[in-house]
Amino acid sequence: ILNVEQSPQSLHVQEGDSTNFTCSFPSSNFYALHWYRWETAKSPEALFVMTLNGDEKKKGRISATLNTKEGYSYLYIKGSQPEDSATYLCAFRVGCCSTGSRLTFGEGTQLTVNP
Amino acid sequence: EPEVTQTPSHQVTQMGQEVILRCVPISNHLYFYWYRQILGQKVEFLVSFYNNEISEKSEIFDDQFSVERPDGSNFTLKIRSTKLEDSAMYFCASRNRRGRNQETQYFGPGTRLLVL
């Protein structure tokens, strides 16, 4: 059974603060690591797909890094805004073909940014 | 921007009844998925579908579940005889093609199913 863990479970920050959270996943048989941003009553929005050890990706104020050897990824938000409030999900995909392309999700980090 | 749509947004049903959850994936996508999230738990994979057949299913996806792509645009999940523990948010997702550059699975907004 694959285990994907995210920490912290929830986070409250003030507008303007920078923040980061962690996703840990199995370091063997890695294929890809996905980050999603999910606001209540909306579709989970794809942020990043990370595939190579050492990958760093950026989208506006949000960036992510990947370490496949030790099995973790960090998501950073610089200068948090109230509209960043959402649940951030990471999802792990094992190597191709043995188990298809299913994603195994962490429990998410719920971020609240106070004005 | 193209998006995955799902209907209905909410469904309430009696235990033992059949439900069909509908999804319209993004039009040029080839891979289709159902996931669900029981309240307070992780999002979990149910089934993937490619080339008009199931490519992978989880241990949750037993004989009570079936999927179909009846007309080339809709993708449906049928639960034949619902149980209380089927109450969850059901998500449909689709992906364009194979390969690490096309990995992103695009999710719909979900159908909230409540079994009474």
PDB file of C-alpha atoms in Angstrom:
ATOM      1  CA  ILE A   1       0.000   0.000   0.000  1.00  0.00           C
ATOM      2  CA  LEU A   2       1.445   3.352  -1.039  1.00  0.00           C
ATOM      3  CA  ASN A   3       1.515   6.030   1.603  1.00  0.00           C
ATOM      4  CA  VAL A   4       1.544   9.703   0.709  1.00  0.00           C
ATOM      5  CA  GLU A   5       1.703  12.075   3.652  1.00  0.00           C
ATOM      6  CA  GLN A   6       1.276  15.817   3.786  1.00  0.00           C
ATOM      7  CA  SER A   7       2.128  18.210   6.562  1.00  0.00           C
ATOM      8  CA  PRO A   8       0.876  20.237   8.197  1.00  0.00           C
ATOM      9  CA  GLN A   9      -2.803  19.251   7.997  1.00  0.00           C
ATOM     10  CA  SER A  10      -3.829  22.879   8.297  1.00  0.00           C
ATOM     11  CA  LEU A  11      -2.135  26.227   8.373  1.00  0.00           C
ATOM     12  CA  HIS A  12      -3.311  29.735   9.215  1.00  0.00           C
ATOM     13  CA  VAL A  13      -1.143  32.622   8.035  1.00  0.00           C
ATOM     14  CA  GLN A  14      -1.465  36.366   7.714  1.00  0.00           C
ATOM     15  CA  GLU A  15      -1.713  38.091   4.361  1.00  0.00           C
ATOM     16  CA  GLY A  16       1.800  38.753   3.090  1.00  0.00           C
ATOM     17  CA  ASP A  17       3.406  35.835   4.933  1.00  0.00           C
ATOM     18  CA  SER A  18       5.322  33.269   2.956  1.00  0.00           C
ATOM     19  CA  THR A  19       4.565  29.661   3.713  1.00  0.00           C
ATOM     20  CA  ASN A  20       5.514  26.159   2.712  1.00  0.00           C
ATOM     21  CA  PHE A  21       4.248  22.648   3.163  1.00  0.00           C
ATOM     22  CA  THR A  22       5.519  19.166   2.586  1.00  0.00           C
ATOM     23  CA  CYS A  23       4.501  16.052   0.712  1.00  0.00           C
ATOM     24  CA  SER A  24       6.342  12.801   1.382  1.00  0.00           C
ATOM     25  CA  PHE A  25       6.013   9.740  -0.813  1.00  0.00           C
ATOM     26  CA  PRO A  26       7.730   6.402  -1.462  1.00  0.00           C
ATOM     27  CA  SER A  27      11.185   6.943  -2.962  1.00  0.00           C
ATOM     28  CA  SER A  28      11.120   3.727  -4.981  1.00  0.00           C
ATOM     29  CA  ASN A  29       9.489   3.270  -8.375  1.00  0.00           C
ATOM     30  CA  PHE A  30       8.810   6.982  -8.764  1.00  0.00           C
ATOM     31  CA  TYR A  31       7.106   8.276 -11.914  1.00  0.00           C
ATOM     32  CA  ALA A  32       5.529  11.654 -11.173  1.00  0.00           C
ATOM     33  CA  LEU A  33       4.358  13.901  -8.353  1.00  0.00           C
ATOM     34  CA  HIS A  34       1.338  16.158  -8.851  1.00  0.00           C
ATOM     35  CA  TRP A  35       0.248  19.225  -6.904  1.00  0.00           C
ATOM     36  CA  TYR A  36      -3.343  20.410  -6.968  1.00  0.00           C
ATOM     37  CA  ARG A  37      -5.088  23.414  -5.475  1.00  0.00           C
ATOM     38  CA  TRP A  38      -8.672  22.725  -4.397  1.00  0.00           C
ATOM     39  CA  GLU A  39     -11.200  25.331  -3.362  1.00  0.00           C
ATOM     40  CA  THR A  40     -14.505  24.153  -1.942  1.00  0.00           C
ATOM     41  CA  ALA A  41     -17.211  23.606  -4.594  1.00  0.00           C
ATOM     42  CA  LYS A  42     -14.695  23.930  -7.414  1.00  0.00           C
ATOM     43  CA  SER A  43     -12.635  21.476  -9.436  1.00  0.00           C
ATOM     44  CA  PRO A  44      -9.182  20.639  -8.087  1.00  0.00           C
ATOM     45  CA  GLU A  45      -6.854  22.779 -10.172  1.00  0.00           C
ATOM     46  CA  ALA A  46      -3.600  21.261 -11.440  1.00  0.00           C
ATOM     47  CA  LEU A  47      -0.613  23.321 -10.313  1.00  0.00           C
ATOM     48  CA  PHE A  48       2.445  21.245 -11.166  1.00  0.00           C
ATOM     49  CA  VAL A  49       3.518  17.863 -12.434  1.00  0.00           C
ATOM     50  CA  MET A  50       7.035  17.054 -11.340  1.00  0.00           C
ATOM     51  CA  THR A  51       8.961  14.189 -12.821  1.00  0.00           C
ATOM     52  CA  LEU A  52      12.704  14.655 -12.390  1.00  0.00           C
ATOM     53  CA  ASN A  53      14.763  14.671  -9.222  1.00  0.00           C
ATOM     54  CA  GLY A  54      15.745  18.255  -8.489  1.00  0.00           C
ATOM     55  CA  ASP A  55      12.831  19.709 -10.483  1.00  0.00           C
ATOM     56  CA  GLU A  56      11.810  23.203  -9.475  1.00  0.00           C
ATOM     57  CA  LYS A  57       8.632  24.648 -10.961  1.00  0.00           C
ATOM     58  CA  LYS A  58       7.027  28.045 -10.535  1.00  0.00           C
ATOM     59  CA  LYS A  59       3.608  29.524 -11.257  1.00  0.00           C
ATOM     60  CA  GLY A  60       3.299  33.117 -10.131  1.00  0.00           C
ATOM     61  CA  ARG A  61       3.898  33.234  -6.380  1.00  0.00           C
ATOM     62  CA  ILE A  62       3.724  29.458  -6.014  1.00  0.00           C
ATOM     63  CA  SER A  63       6.702  27.189  -6.539  1.00  0.00           C
ATOM     64  CA  ALA A  64       7.546  23.566  -5.851  1.00  0.00           C
ATOM     65  CA  THR A  65      10.648  21.424  -5.523  1.00  0.00           C
ATOM     66  CA  LEU A  66      11.141  17.676  -5.831  1.00  0.00           C
ATOM     67  CA  ASN A  67      13.553  15.216  -4.229  1.00  0.00           C
ATOM     68  CA  THR A  68      12.824  11.719  -5.496  1.00  0.00           C
ATOM     69  CA  LYS A  69      15.794  10.109  -3.750  1.00  0.00           C
ATOM     70  CA  GLU A  70      14.506  10.977  -0.299  1.00  0.00           C
ATOM     71  CA  GLY A  71      10.837  11.050  -1.283  1.00  0.00           C
ATOM     72  CA  TYR A  72       9.610  14.567  -0.625  1.00  0.00           C
ATOM     73  CA  SER A  73       8.314  17.656  -2.364  1.00  0.00           C
ATOM     74  CA  TYR A  74       7.859  21.155  -0.976  1.00  0.00           C
ATOM     75  CA  LEU A  75       5.269  23.680  -2.082  1.00  0.00           C
ATOM     76  CA  TYR A  76       6.063  27.337  -1.378  1.00  0.00           C
ATOM     77  CA  ILE A  77       3.742  30.322  -1.504  1.00  0.00           C
ATOM     78  CA  LYS A  78       5.412  33.713  -1.425  1.00  0.00           C
ATOM     79  CA  GLY A  79       3.465  36.665  -0.034  1.00  0.00           C
ATOM     80  CA  SER A  80       0.230  34.760   0.670  1.00  0.00           C
ATOM     81  CA  GLN A  81      -3.041  36.402  -0.321  1.00  0.00           C
ATOM     82  CA  PRO A  82      -6.561  35.607   0.924  1.00  0.00           C
ATOM     83  CA  GLU A  83      -7.345  34.109  -2.493  1.00  0.00           C
ATOM     84  CA  ASP A  84      -4.629  31.493  -1.865  1.00  0.00           C
ATOM     85  CA  SER A  85      -6.880  29.980   0.806  1.00  0.00           C
ATOM     86  CA  ALA A  86      -7.580  26.433  -0.361  1.00  0.00           C
ATOM     87  CA  THR A  87      -6.630  22.827   0.230  1.00  0.00           C
ATOM     88  CA  TYR A  88      -3.369  21.860  -1.445  1.00  0.00           C
ATOM     89  CA  LEU A  89      -3.190  18.216  -2.481  1.00  0.00           C
ATOM     90  CA  CYS A  90      -0.219  16.231  -3.619  1.00  0.00           C
ATOM     91  CA  ALA A  91      -0.591  12.986  -5.543  1.00  0.00           C
ATOM     92  CA  PHE A  92       1.979  10.352  -6.389  1.00  0.00           C
ATOM     93  CA  ARG A  93       2.143   8.145  -9.423  1.00  0.00           C
ATOM     94  CA  VAL A  94       4.233   4.981  -9.460  1.00  0.00           C
ATOM     95  CA  GLY A  95       6.289   3.841 -12.426  1.00  0.00           C
ATOM     96  CA  CYS A  96       4.448   3.271 -15.608  1.00  0.00           C
ATOM     97  CA  CYS A  97       2.623   0.168 -16.596  1.00  0.00           C
ATOM     98  CA  SER A  98       2.682  -2.024 -13.488  1.00  0.00           C
ATOM     99  CA  THR A  99      -0.251  -0.185 -11.912  1.00  0.00           C
ATOM    100  CA  GLY A 100      -1.310   2.140 -14.688  1.00  0.00           C
ATOM    101  CA  SER A 101      -1.646   5.846 -14.119  1.00  0.00           C
ATOM    102  CA  ARG A 102      -3.597   5.979 -10.895  1.00  0.00           C
ATOM    103  CA  LEU A 103      -2.791   8.826  -8.546  1.00  0.00           C
ATOM    104  CA  THR A 104      -2.386   8.188  -4.837  1.00  0.00           C
ATOM    105  CA  PHE A 105      -3.283  11.303  -2.866  1.00  0.00           C
ATOM    106  CA  GLY A 106      -2.153  12.746   0.422  1.00  0.00           C
ATOM    107  CA  GLU A 107      -4.720  14.083   2.847  1.00  0.00           C
ATOM    108  CA  GLY A 108      -4.042  17.675   1.854  1.00  0.00           C
ATOM    109  CA  THR A 109      -2.920  20.836   3.626  1.00  0.00           C
ATOM    110  CA  GLN A 110      -5.711  23.294   4.301  1.00  0.00           C
ATOM    111  CA  LEU A 111      -4.367  26.834   4.037  1.00  0.00           C
ATOM    112  CA  THR A 112      -6.236  29.841   5.398  1.00  0.00           C
ATOM    113  CA  VAL A 113      -4.820  33.293   4.695  1.00  0.00           C
ATOM    114  CA  ASN A 114      -6.228  35.963   6.976  1.00  0.00           C
ATOM    115  CA  PRO A 115      -6.507  39.517   5.610  1.00  0.00           C
TER     116      PRO A 115
ATOM    117  CA  GLU B   1     -10.504  27.005 -21.418  1.00  0.00           C
ATOM    118  CA  PRO B   2     -11.849  23.447 -21.752  1.00  0.00           C
ATOM    119  CA  GLU B   3     -12.942  21.806 -18.528  1.00  0.00           C
ATOM    120  CA  VAL B   4     -14.327  18.570 -17.191  1.00  0.00           C
ATOM    121  CA  THR B   5     -17.991  18.828 -16.205  1.00  0.00           C
ATOM    122  CA  GLN B   6     -20.028  16.555 -13.954  1.00  0.00           C
ATOM    123  CA  THR B   7     -23.729  16.134 -13.308  1.00  0.00           C
ATOM    124  CA  PRO B   8     -25.506  16.208 -10.995  1.00  0.00           C
ATOM    125  CA  SER B   9     -23.618  18.303  -8.480  1.00  0.00           C
ATOM    126  CA  HIS B  10     -25.517  16.619  -5.632  1.00  0.00           C
ATOM    127  CA  GLN B  11     -27.513  13.411  -5.465  1.00  0.00           C
ATOM    128  CA  VAL B  12     -29.441  11.914  -2.589  1.00  0.00           C
ATOM    129  CA  THR B  13     -30.560   8.316  -2.905  1.00  0.00           C
ATOM    130  CA  GLN B  14     -31.949   5.497  -0.822  1.00  0.00           C
ATOM    131  CA  MET B  15     -29.788   2.522   0.083  1.00  0.00           C
ATOM    132  CA  GLY B  16     -30.132  -0.213  -2.515  1.00  0.00           C
ATOM    133  CA  GLN B  17     -30.996   2.146  -5.357  1.00  0.00           C
ATOM    134  CA  GLU B  18     -28.970   2.472  -8.541  1.00  0.00           C
ATOM    135  CA  VAL B  19     -27.249   5.761  -9.332  1.00  0.00           C
ATOM    136  CA  ILE B  20     -25.511   6.970 -12.445  1.00  0.00           C
ATOM    137  CA  LEU B  21     -22.985   9.768 -12.181  1.00  0.00           C
ATOM    138  CA  ARG B  22     -22.176  11.556 -15.393  1.00  0.00           C
ATOM    139  CA  CYS B  23     -19.058  13.253 -16.640  1.00  0.00           C
ATOM    140  CA  VAL B  24     -18.110  15.044 -19.824  1.00  0.00           C
ATOM    141  CA  PRO B  25     -14.306  14.894 -20.133  1.00  0.00           C
ATOM    142  CA  ILE B  26     -12.258  17.384 -22.117  1.00  0.00           C
ATOM    143  CA  SER B  27     -12.976  16.657 -25.760  1.00  0.00           C
ATOM    144  CA  ASN B  28      -9.608  15.489 -27.123  1.00  0.00           C
ATOM    145  CA  HIS B  29      -8.657  13.515 -24.033  1.00  0.00           C
ATOM    146  CA  LEU B  30      -8.077   9.777 -24.193  1.00  0.00           C
ATOM    147  CA  TYR B  31      -7.763   8.598 -20.581  1.00  0.00           C
ATOM    148  CA  PHE B  32     -10.595   8.823 -18.088  1.00  0.00           C
ATOM    149  CA  TYR B  33     -10.741   8.279 -14.350  1.00  0.00           C
ATOM    150  CA  TRP B  34     -13.069   8.150 -11.383  1.00  0.00           C
ATOM    151  CA  TYR B  35     -11.903   8.993  -7.888  1.00  0.00           C
ATOM    152  CA  ARG B  36     -13.852   9.542  -4.705  1.00  0.00           C
ATOM    153  CA  GLN B  37     -13.373  11.218  -1.354  1.00  0.00           C
ATOM    154  CA  ILE B  38     -15.290  10.023   1.662  1.00  0.00           C
ATOM    155  CA  LEU B  39     -15.701  12.881   4.104  1.00  0.00           C
ATOM    156  CA  GLY B  40     -12.577  13.283   6.231  1.00  0.00           C
ATOM    157  CA  GLN B  41     -10.543  10.815   4.202  1.00  0.00           C
ATOM    158  CA  LYS B  42      -8.087  11.009   1.312  1.00  0.00           C
ATOM    159  CA  VAL B  43      -9.101  11.178  -2.318  1.00  0.00           C
ATOM    160  CA  GLU B  44      -8.920   7.585  -3.555  1.00  0.00           C
ATOM    161  CA  PHE B  45      -8.701   6.062  -7.003  1.00  0.00           C
ATOM    162  CA  LEU B  46     -11.553   3.934  -8.297  1.00  0.00           C
ATOM    163  CA  VAL B  47     -10.976   3.151 -11.965  1.00  0.00           C
ATOM    164  CA  SER B  48      -9.212   4.230 -15.148  1.00  0.00           C
ATOM    165  CA  PHE B  49     -10.564   3.796 -18.662  1.00  0.00           C
ATOM    166  CA  TYR B  50      -8.819   3.889 -22.019  1.00  0.00           C
ATOM    167  CA  ASN B  51      -9.715   2.756 -25.505  1.00  0.00           C
ATOM    168  CA  ASN B  52     -13.206   1.774 -24.389  1.00  0.00           C
ATOM    169  CA  GLU B  53     -12.134  -0.551 -21.652  1.00  0.00           C
ATOM    170  CA  ILE B  54     -11.066  -0.489 -18.036  1.00  0.00           C
ATOM    171  CA  SER B  55      -7.278  -0.225 -17.820  1.00  0.00           C
ATOM    172  CA  GLU B  56      -7.018  -0.415 -14.047  1.00  0.00           C
ATOM    173  CA  LYS B  57      -9.338  -0.634 -11.074  1.00  0.00           C
ATOM    174  CA  SER B  58      -8.868  -0.462  -7.336  1.00  0.00           C
ATOM    175  CA  GLU B  59     -10.039  -2.953  -4.746  1.00  0.00           C
ATOM    176  CA  ILE B  60     -12.963  -0.587  -4.014  1.00  0.00           C
ATOM    177  CA  PHE B  61     -14.296  -1.000  -7.556  1.00  0.00           C
ATOM    178  CA  ASP B  62     -16.216  -4.229  -7.080  1.00  0.00           C
ATOM    179  CA  ASP B  63     -19.090  -5.731  -9.053  1.00  0.00           C
ATOM    180  CA  GLN B  64     -21.456  -3.026  -7.816  1.00  0.00           C
ATOM    181  CA  PHE B  65     -19.574  -0.464  -9.901  1.00  0.00           C
ATOM    182  CA  SER B  66     -19.379  -0.118 -13.653  1.00  0.00           C
ATOM    183  CA  VAL B  67     -18.188   2.521 -16.096  1.00  0.00           C
ATOM    184  CA  GLU B  68     -19.210   3.290 -19.613  1.00  0.00           C
ATOM    185  CA  ARG B  69     -18.480   5.732 -22.379  1.00  0.00           C
ATOM    186  CA  PRO B  70     -21.763   5.342 -24.237  1.00  0.00           C
ATOM    187  CA  ASP B  71     -21.519   7.994 -26.926  1.00  0.00           C
ATOM    188  CA  GLY B  72     -17.961   9.250 -27.284  1.00  0.00           C
ATOM    189  CA  SER B  73     -18.490  12.270 -25.070  1.00  0.00           C
ATOM    190  CA  ASN B  74     -20.034  11.163 -21.780  1.00  0.00           C
ATOM    191  CA  PHE B  75     -18.268   8.978 -19.253  1.00  0.00           C
ATOM    192  CA  THR B  76     -20.494   7.448 -16.598  1.00  0.00           C
ATOM    193  CA  LEU B  77     -20.062   5.684 -13.291  1.00  0.00           C
ATOM    194  CA  LYS B  78     -22.909   3.412 -12.243  1.00  0.00           C
ATOM    195  CA  ILE B  79     -23.370   2.090  -8.737  1.00  0.00           C
ATOM    196  CA  ARG B  80     -25.848  -0.739  -9.016  1.00  0.00           C
ATOM    197  CA  SER B  81     -27.072  -1.043  -5.434  1.00  0.00           C
ATOM    198  CA  THR B  82     -25.864   1.786  -3.254  1.00  0.00           C
ATOM    199  CA  LYS B  83     -24.690   1.255   0.309  1.00  0.00           C
ATOM    200  CA  LEU B  84     -24.395   3.815   3.094  1.00  0.00           C
ATOM    201  CA  GLU B  85     -20.600   3.687   2.770  1.00  0.00           C
ATOM    202  CA  ASP B  86     -20.831   4.820  -0.871  1.00  0.00           C
ATOM    203  CA  SER B  87     -21.629   8.316   0.367  1.00  0.00           C
ATOM    204  CA  ALA B  88     -18.765  10.449  -0.898  1.00  0.00           C
ATOM    205  CA  MET B  89     -17.708  13.127  -3.364  1.00  0.00           C
ATOM    206  CA  TYR B  90     -17.082  11.451  -6.714  1.00  0.00           C
ATOM    207  CA  PHE B  91     -14.609  13.084  -9.094  1.00  0.00           C
ATOM    208  CA  CYS B  92     -14.148  12.445 -12.770  1.00  0.00           C
ATOM    209  CA  ALA B  93     -10.806  13.257 -14.392  1.00  0.00           C
ATOM    210  CA  SER B  94      -9.351  13.087 -17.875  1.00  0.00           C
ATOM    211  CA  ARG B  95      -5.911  13.174 -19.433  1.00  0.00           C
ATOM    212  CA  ASN B  96      -4.735  13.808 -22.953  1.00  0.00           C
ATOM    213  CA  ARG B  97      -2.219  11.172 -23.886  1.00  0.00           C
ATOM    214  CA  ARG B  98       0.550   8.969 -22.617  1.00  0.00           C
ATOM    215  CA  GLY B  99       3.932  10.376 -21.714  1.00  0.00           C
ATOM    216  CA  ARG B 100       5.468  12.388 -18.933  1.00  0.00           C
ATOM    217  CA  ASN B 101       4.755  15.660 -20.723  1.00  0.00           C
ATOM    218  CA  GLN B 102       1.054  14.865 -20.773  1.00  0.00           C
ATOM    219  CA  GLU B 103       0.709  13.650 -17.219  1.00  0.00           C
ATOM    220  CA  THR B 104      -1.814  16.158 -15.918  1.00  0.00           C
ATOM    221  CA  GLN B 105      -5.177  14.732 -14.938  1.00  0.00           C
ATOM    222  CA  TYR B 106      -7.870  17.409 -15.153  1.00  0.00           C
ATOM    223  CA  PHE B 107     -10.597  17.064 -12.565  1.00  0.00           C
ATOM    224  CA  GLY B 108     -14.266  17.950 -12.632  1.00  0.00           C
ATOM    225  CA  PRO B 109     -16.009  19.688  -9.700  1.00  0.00           C
ATOM    226  CA  GLY B 110     -17.394  16.442  -8.317  1.00  0.00           C
ATOM    227  CA  THR B 111     -20.778  14.932  -7.528  1.00  0.00           C
ATOM    228  CA  ARG B 112     -21.691  14.790  -3.856  1.00  0.00           C
ATOM    229  CA  LEU B 113     -23.538  11.485  -3.317  1.00  0.00           C
ATOM    230  CA  LEU B 114     -25.493  10.900  -0.124  1.00  0.00           C
ATOM    231  CA  VAL B 115     -26.947   7.451   0.493  1.00  0.00           C
ATOM    232  CA  LEU B 116     -29.679   7.314   3.146  1.00  0.00           C
TER     233      LEU B 116
END
